Short mmCIF file of C-alpha atoms and ligand atoms in Angstrom, two decimals:
data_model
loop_
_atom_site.label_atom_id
_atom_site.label_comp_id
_atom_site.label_asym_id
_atom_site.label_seq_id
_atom_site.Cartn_x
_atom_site.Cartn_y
_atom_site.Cartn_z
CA UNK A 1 30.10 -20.59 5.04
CA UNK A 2 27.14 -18.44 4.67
CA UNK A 3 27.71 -14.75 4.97
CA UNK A 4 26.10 -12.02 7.78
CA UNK A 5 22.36 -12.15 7.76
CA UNK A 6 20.53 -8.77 7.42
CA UNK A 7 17.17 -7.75 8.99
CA UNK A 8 15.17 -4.63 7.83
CA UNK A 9 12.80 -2.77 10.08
CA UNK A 10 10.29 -0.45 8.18
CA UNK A 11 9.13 2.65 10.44
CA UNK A 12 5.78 3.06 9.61
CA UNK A 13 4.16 4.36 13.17
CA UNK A 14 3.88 8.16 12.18
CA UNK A 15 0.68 9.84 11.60
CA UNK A 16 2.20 11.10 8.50
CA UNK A 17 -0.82 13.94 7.69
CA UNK A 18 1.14 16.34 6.18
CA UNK A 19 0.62 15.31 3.14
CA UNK A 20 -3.05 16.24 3.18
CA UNK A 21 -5.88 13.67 3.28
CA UNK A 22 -8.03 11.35 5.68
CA UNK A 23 -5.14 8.55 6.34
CA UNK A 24 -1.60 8.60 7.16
CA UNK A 25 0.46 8.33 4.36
CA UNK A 26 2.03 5.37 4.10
CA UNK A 27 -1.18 3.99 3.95
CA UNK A 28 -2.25 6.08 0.96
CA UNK A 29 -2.37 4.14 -2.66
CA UNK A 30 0.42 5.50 -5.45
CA UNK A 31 -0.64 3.88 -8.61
CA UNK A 32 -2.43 0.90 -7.25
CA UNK A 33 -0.57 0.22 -4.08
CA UNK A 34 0.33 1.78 -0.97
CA UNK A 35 3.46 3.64 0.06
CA UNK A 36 4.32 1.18 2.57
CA UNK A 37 3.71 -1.83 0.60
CA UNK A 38 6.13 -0.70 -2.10
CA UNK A 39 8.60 0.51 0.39
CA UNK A 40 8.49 -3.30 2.21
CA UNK A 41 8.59 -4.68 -0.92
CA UNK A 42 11.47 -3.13 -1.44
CA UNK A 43 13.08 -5.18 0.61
CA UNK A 44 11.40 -8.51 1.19
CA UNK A 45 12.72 -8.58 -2.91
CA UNK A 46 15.98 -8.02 -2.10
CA UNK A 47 18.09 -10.68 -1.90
CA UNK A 48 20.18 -9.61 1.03
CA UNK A 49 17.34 -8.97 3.56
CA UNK A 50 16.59 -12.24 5.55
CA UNK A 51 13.80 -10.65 6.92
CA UNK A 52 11.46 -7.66 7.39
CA UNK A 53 9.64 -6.05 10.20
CA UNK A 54 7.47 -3.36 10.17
CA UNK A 55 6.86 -0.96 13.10
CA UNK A 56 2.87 0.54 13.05
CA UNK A 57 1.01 2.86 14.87
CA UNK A 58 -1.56 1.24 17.89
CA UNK A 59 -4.64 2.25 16.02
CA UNK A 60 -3.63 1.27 12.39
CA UNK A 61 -3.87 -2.55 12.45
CA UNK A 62 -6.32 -2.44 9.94
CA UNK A 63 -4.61 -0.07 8.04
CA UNK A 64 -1.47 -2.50 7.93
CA UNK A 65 -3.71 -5.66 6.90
CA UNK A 66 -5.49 -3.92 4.23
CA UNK A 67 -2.00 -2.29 2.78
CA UNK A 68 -0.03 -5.79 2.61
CA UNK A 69 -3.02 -7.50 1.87
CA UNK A 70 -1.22 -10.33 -0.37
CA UNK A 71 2.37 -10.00 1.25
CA UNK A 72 3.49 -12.94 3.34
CA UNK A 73 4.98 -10.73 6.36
CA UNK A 74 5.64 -11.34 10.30
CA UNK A 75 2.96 -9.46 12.70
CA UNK A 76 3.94 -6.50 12.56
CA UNK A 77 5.22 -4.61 16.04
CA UNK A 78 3.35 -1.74 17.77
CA UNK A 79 5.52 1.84 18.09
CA UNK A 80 6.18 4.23 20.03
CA UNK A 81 5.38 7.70 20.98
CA UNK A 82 8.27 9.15 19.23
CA UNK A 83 10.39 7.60 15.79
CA UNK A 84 12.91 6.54 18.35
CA UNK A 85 10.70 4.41 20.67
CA UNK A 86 9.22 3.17 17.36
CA UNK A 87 12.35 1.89 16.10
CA UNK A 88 13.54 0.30 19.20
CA UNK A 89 10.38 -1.48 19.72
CA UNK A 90 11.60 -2.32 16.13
CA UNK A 91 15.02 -3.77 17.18
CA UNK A 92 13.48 -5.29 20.06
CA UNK A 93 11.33 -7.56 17.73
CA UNK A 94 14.63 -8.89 16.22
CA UNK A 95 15.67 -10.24 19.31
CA UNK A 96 15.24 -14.08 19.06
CA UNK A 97 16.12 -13.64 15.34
CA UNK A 98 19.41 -11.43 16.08
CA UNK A 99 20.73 -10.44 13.02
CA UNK A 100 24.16 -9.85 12.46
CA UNK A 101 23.08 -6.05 10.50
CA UNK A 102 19.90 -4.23 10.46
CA UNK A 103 18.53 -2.24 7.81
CA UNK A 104 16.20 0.84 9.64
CA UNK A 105 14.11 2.17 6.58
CA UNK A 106 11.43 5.12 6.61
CA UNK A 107 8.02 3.70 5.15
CA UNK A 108 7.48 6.85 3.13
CA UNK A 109 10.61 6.71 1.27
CA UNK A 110 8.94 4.25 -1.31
CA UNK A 111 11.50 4.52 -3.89
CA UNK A 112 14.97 3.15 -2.90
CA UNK A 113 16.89 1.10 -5.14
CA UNK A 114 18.18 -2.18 -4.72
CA UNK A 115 21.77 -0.75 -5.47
CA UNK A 116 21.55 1.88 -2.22
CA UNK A 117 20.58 -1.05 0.12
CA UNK A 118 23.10 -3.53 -1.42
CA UNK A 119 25.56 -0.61 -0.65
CA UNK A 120 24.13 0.38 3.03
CA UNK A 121 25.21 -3.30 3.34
CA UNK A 122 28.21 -3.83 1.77
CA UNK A 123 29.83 -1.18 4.36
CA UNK A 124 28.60 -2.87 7.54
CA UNK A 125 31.55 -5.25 6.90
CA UNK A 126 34.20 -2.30 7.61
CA UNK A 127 32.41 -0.14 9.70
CA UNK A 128 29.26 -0.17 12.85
CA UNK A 129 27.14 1.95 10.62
CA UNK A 130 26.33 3.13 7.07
CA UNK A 131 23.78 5.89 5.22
CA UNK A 132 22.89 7.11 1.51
CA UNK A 133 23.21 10.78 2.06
CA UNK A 134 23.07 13.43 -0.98
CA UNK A 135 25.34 16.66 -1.02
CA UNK A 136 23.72 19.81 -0.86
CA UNK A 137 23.54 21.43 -3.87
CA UNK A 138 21.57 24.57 -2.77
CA UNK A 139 24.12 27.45 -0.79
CA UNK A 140 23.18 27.09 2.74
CA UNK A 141 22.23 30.17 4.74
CA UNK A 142 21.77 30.12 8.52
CA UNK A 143 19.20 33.16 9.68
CA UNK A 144 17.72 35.24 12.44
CA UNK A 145 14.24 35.48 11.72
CA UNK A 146 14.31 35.93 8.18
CA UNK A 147 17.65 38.18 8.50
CA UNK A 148 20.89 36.31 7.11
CA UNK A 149 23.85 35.76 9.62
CA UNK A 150 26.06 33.48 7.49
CA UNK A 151 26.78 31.51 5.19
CA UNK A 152 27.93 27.62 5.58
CA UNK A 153 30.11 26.28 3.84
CA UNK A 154 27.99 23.41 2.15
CA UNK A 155 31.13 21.08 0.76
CA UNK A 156 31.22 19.07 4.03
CA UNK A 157 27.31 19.01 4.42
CA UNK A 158 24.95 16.01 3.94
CA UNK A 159 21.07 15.79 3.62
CA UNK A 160 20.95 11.61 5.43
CA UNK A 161 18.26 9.11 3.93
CA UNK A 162 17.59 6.18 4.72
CA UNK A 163 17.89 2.87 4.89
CA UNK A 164 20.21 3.38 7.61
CA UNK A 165 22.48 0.10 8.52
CA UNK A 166 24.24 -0.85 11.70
CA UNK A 167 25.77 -4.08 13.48
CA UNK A 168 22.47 -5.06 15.34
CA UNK A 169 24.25 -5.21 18.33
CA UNK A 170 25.63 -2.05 18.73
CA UNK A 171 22.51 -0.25 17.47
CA UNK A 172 20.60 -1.96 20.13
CA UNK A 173 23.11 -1.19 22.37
CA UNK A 174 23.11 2.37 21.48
CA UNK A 175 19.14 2.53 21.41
CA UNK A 176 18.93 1.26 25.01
CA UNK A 177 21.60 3.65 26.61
CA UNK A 178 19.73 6.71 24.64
CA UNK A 179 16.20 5.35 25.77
CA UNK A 180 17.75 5.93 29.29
CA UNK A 181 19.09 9.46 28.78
CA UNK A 182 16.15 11.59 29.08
CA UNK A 183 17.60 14.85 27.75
CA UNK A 184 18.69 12.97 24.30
CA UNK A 185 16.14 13.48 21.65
CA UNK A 186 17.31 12.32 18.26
CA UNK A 187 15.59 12.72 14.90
CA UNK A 188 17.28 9.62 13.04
CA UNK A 189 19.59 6.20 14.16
CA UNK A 190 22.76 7.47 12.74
CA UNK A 191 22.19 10.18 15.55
CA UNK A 192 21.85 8.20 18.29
CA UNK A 193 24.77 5.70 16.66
CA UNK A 194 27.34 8.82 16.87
CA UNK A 195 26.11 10.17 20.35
CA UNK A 196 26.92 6.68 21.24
CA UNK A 197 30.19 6.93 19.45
CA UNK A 198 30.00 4.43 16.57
CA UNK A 199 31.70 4.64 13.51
CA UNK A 200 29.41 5.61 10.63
CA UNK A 201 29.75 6.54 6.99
CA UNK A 202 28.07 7.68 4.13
CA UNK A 203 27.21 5.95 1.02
CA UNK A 204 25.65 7.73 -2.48
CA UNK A 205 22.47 8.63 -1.97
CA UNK A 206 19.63 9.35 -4.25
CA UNK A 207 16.99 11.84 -4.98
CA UNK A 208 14.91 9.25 -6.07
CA UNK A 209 14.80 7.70 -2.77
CA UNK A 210 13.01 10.73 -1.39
CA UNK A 211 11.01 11.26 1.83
CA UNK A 212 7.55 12.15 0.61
CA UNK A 213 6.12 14.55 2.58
CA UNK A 214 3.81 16.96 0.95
CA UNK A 215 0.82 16.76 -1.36
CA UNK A 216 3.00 17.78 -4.14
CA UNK A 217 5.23 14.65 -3.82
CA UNK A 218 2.57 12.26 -3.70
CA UNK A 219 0.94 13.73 -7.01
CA UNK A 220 4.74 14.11 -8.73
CA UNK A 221 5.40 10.14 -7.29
CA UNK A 222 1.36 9.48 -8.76
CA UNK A 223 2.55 10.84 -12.28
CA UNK A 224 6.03 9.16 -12.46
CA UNK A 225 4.48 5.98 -11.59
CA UNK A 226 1.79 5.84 -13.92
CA UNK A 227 3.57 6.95 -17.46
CA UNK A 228 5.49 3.79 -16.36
CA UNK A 229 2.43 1.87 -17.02
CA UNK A 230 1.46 2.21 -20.98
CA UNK A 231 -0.23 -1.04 -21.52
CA UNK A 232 -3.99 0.30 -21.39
CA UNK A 233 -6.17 -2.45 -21.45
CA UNK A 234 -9.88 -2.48 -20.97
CA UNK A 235 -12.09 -5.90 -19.43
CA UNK A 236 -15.14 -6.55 -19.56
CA UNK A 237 -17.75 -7.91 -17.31
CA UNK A 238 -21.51 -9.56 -17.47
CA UNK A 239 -23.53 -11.72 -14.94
CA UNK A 240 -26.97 -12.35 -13.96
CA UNK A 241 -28.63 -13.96 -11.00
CA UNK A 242 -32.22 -14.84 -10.67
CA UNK A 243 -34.60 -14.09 -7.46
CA UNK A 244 -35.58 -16.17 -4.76
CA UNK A 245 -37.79 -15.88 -1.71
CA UNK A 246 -36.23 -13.37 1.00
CA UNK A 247 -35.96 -10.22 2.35
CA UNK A 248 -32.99 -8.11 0.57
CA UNK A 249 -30.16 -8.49 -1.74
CA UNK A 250 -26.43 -7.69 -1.74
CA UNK A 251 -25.32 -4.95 -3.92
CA UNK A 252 -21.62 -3.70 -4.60
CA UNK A 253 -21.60 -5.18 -0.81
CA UNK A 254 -24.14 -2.84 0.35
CA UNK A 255 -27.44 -4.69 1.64
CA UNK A 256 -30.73 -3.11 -0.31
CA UNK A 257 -34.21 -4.01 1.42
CA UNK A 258 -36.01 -5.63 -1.20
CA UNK A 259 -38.79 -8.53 -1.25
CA UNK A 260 -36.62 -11.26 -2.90
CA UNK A 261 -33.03 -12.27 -2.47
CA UNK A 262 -30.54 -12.76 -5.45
CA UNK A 263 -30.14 -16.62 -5.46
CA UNK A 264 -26.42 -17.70 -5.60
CA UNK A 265 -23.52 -20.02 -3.87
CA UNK A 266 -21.79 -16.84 -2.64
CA UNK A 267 -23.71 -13.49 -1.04
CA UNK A 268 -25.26 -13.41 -4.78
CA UNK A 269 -23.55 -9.80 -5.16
CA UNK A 270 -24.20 -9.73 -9.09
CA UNK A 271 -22.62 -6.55 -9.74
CA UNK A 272 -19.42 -7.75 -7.86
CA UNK A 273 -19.27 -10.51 -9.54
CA UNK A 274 -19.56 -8.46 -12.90
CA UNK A 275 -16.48 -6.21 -12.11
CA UNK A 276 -14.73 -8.84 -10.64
CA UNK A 277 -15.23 -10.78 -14.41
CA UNK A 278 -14.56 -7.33 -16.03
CA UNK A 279 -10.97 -6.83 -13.73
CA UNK A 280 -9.87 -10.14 -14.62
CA UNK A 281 -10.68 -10.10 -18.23
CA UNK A 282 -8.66 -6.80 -18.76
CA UNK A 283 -5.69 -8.85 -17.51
CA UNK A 284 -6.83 -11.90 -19.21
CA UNK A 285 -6.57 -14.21 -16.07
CA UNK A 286 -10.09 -16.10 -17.02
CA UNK A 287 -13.29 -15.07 -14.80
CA UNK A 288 -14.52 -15.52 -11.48
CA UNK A 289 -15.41 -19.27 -11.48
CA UNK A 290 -11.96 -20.56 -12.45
CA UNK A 291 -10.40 -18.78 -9.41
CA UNK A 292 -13.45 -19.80 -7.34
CA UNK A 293 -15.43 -22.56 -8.02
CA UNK A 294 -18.84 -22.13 -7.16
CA UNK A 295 -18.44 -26.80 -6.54
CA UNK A 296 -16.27 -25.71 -3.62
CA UNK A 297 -18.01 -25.42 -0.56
CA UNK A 298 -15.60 -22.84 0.91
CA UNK A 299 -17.41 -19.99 -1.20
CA UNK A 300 -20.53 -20.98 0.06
CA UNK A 301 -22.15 -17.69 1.91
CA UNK A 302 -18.75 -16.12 0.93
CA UNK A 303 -18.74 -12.34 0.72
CA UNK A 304 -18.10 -11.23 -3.15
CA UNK A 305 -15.32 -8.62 -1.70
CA UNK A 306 -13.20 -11.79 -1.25
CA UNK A 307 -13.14 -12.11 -5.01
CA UNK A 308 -13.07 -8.53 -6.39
CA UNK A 309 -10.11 -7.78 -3.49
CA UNK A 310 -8.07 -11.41 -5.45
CA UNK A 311 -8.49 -9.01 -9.01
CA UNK A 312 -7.27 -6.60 -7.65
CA UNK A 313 -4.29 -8.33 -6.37
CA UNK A 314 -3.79 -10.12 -9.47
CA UNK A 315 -3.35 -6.62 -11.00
CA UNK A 316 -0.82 -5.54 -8.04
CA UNK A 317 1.04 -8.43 -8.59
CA UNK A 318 1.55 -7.78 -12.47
CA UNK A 319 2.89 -4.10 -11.20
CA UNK A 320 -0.42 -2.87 -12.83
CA UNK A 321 -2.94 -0.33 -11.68
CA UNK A 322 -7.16 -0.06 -12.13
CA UNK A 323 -7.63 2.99 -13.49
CA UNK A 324 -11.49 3.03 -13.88
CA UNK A 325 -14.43 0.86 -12.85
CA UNK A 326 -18.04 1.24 -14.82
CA UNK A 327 -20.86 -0.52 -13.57
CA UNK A 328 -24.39 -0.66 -15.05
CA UNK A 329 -26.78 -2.68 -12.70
CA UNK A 330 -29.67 -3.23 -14.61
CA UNK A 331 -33.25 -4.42 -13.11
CA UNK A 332 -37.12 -2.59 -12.44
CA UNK A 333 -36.92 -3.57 -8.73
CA UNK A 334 -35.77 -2.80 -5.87
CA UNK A 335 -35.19 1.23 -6.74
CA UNK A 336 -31.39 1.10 -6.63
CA UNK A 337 -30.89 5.45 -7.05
CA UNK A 338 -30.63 5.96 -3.68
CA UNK A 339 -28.24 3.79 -3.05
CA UNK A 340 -26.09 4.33 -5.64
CA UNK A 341 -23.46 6.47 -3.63
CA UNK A 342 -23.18 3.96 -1.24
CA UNK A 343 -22.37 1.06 -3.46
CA UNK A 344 -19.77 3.46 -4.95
CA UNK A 345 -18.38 4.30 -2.24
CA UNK A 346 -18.23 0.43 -0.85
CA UNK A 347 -16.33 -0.67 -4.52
CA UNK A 348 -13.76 2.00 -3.51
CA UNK A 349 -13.20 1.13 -0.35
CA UNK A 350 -12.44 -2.16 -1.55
CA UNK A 351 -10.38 -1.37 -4.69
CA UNK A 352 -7.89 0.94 -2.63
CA UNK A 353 -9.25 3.05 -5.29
CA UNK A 354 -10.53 7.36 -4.84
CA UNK A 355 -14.15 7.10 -5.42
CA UNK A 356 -14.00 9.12 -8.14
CA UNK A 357 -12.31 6.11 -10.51
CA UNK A 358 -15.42 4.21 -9.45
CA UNK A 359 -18.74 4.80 -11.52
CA UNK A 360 -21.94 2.26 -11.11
CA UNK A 361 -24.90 3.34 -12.84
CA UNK A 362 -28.74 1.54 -12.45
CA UNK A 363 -31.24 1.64 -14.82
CA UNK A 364 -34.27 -0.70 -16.10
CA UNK A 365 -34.76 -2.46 -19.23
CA UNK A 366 -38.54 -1.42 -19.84
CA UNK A 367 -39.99 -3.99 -18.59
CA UNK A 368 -39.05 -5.93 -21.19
CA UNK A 369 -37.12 -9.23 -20.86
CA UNK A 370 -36.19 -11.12 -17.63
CA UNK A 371 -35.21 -8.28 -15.60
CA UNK A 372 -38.39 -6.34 -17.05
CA UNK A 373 -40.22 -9.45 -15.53
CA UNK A 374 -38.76 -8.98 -12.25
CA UNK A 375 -37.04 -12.50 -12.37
CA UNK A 376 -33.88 -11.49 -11.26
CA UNK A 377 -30.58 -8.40 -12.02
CA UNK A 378 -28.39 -8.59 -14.51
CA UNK A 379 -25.13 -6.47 -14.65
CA UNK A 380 -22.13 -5.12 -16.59
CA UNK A 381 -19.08 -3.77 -16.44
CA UNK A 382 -15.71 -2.51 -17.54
CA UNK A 383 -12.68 -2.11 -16.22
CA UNK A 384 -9.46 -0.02 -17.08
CA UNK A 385 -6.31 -1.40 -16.01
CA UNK A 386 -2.40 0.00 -16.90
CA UNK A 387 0.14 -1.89 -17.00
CA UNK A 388 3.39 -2.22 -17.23
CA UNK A 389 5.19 -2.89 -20.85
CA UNK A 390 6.31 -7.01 -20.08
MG1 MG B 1 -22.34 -14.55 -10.28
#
């Protein structure tokens, strides 16, 4: 007899800008890969968790794609206004699945350990609900203005975490009768679980499995994450194409006006191609052609930021990180200066990667040689990548 099956749902439908920065954050990148895809791997690893959904905001779709880019994952569901309506429209999604137990997770709480949801779990046979909660350990004062008016007793006081696990059931149960109560406004499920008058309890926590929230606990998660990466290794990268009749060429993505085109099976982007060599040789995973040969027809036209984006999945999928891209694109024509922020800026965009780990450089080569002769570019590159001790 098999045992209960277990869903998760992942709340990731907040605009999360407290931490500081242009996107939400558990779309922001922690050592190579974003809060939310290390908090759904989390569980899609786990060997309990039959399945996962993840709840996004209505305007982040692209967000989402670009974050699990490599993750084999069910469309993810649309939230709400609030975390509640999120969640339900969470639990709602489970419907033709229905799961004995559900697993309801916070996206930025990257860090849990397989132990706290085996546990979360493991108490869903005995009871409707279960937590990880953490004592307090600071005294607890409550306050009028900034005037103290007591102090609580802390022994019998719980900071809650999540994942938070409940019969699937009664959680939806419980979701729909609060959904109907106007006046009910509740800040997590175990909440709306006891107004509805489940039984829940509380497992060991962890401060590891933290809620970030501020700019500080992004850079402290940054710096934890990467001194567990001390395998430094650097690749590097070299390609040429020559130039045939047309009207511009393809640059780090970015189209230059020129009065030749690069001449190539793909878009021709030589300097792509370069760090894309340059990624995969730091991880020693061959070059570009043996992942896509230019004899099949599929990469015909292709964009180039379908093969640097595969690098840099190979190096997600070691647990690695790029640290630094340089690129030196080397030819007397067309002028590349002032476009040199832009193809920087386009490499970034497609690394997951702050602009500032992304260098690219032009120059000439005096007229001398091939490129001096205006036949064609030539590039090269190297790339930094961390990774973990195997
Ligand atoms: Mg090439």
């Amino acid at each position: 007899m098999s045992g209960p099956t277990t869903a998760a749902v992942i709340v990731a439908a907040g605009a999360g800008l407290r931490v500081g920065g242009e996107l939400p954050k558990q779309y922001q990148m922690l050592a190579g890969q974003s809060v939310l895809a290390r908090s759904i791997k989390a569980f899609a690893d786990h060997p309990g968790i039959a399945h996962v959904q993840v709840v996004i905001g209505a305007d982040h779709s692209q967000l989402y794609d670009a974050a699990t880019n490599g993750l084999d994952l069910p469309a993810a569901v649309i939230g709400g206004e609030t975390r509640q309506a999120s969640v339900k429209a969470g639990l709602e999604a489970l419907a033709s699945l229905a799961p004995d137990y559900v697993l309801i997770h916070d996206a930025a709480r990257p860090f849990v350990s397989p132990d706290i949801i085996s546990h979360v779990i493991a108490n869903l046979d005995r009871h409707d609900g279960a937590l990880p909660a953490l004592p307090l350990v600071d005294t607890i004062k409550r306050a009028n203005g900034s005037v103290i008016t007591e102090t609580v007793d802390r022994k019998a006081l719980y900071a809650a975490q999540t994942p938070q696990g409940f019969h699937y059931g009664k959680i939806c149960g419980a979701h729909d009768a609060a959904s109907n109560d106007s006046d009910a406004e509740f800040t997590d499920d175990a909440s709306i679980a006891e107004w509805a008058g489940l039984s829940v309890v509380l497992v060991a926590g962890a401060a590891q499995n933290r809620k970030l929230t501020t700019a500080d606990d992004m850079t402290q998660a940054e710096q934890m994450l990467t001194n567990t990466l001390p395998d430094i290794r650097v690749g590097h990268g070299y390609d040429v194409h020559a130039f045939e009749a047309g009207d511009h060429v393809i640059l780090c993505g970015v189209k230059i006006p020129h009065d030749a085109k690069l001449k190539g099976h793909s878009d021709a982007d030589v300097a792509m191609h370069t760090l894309t060599d340059a990624i995969l040789g730091a991880i020693s995973e061959g070059d570009i052609g043996a992942h896509f040969p230019p004899s099949d027809d599929q990469w015909k036209a292709a964009d180039s930021a379908i093969f640097l984006r595969e690098a840099a999945r190979l190096v997600a999928e070691r647990g690695g990180l790029i640290a630094h891209c340089d690129l030196t694109i080397i030819c007397e024509a067309p002028k590349l200066r002032p476009h040199v922020d832009a193809m920087r800026q386009s490499l970034a965009d497609i690394l997951g990667l702050p602009a500032g780990r992304v260098s690219v450089k032009a120059t000439t080569s005096e007229k001398l040689g091939f490129t001096g002769r205006r036949e064609g570019i030539a590039a090269t590159a190297t790339a930094t990548v961390r990774l973990p001790i195997e």
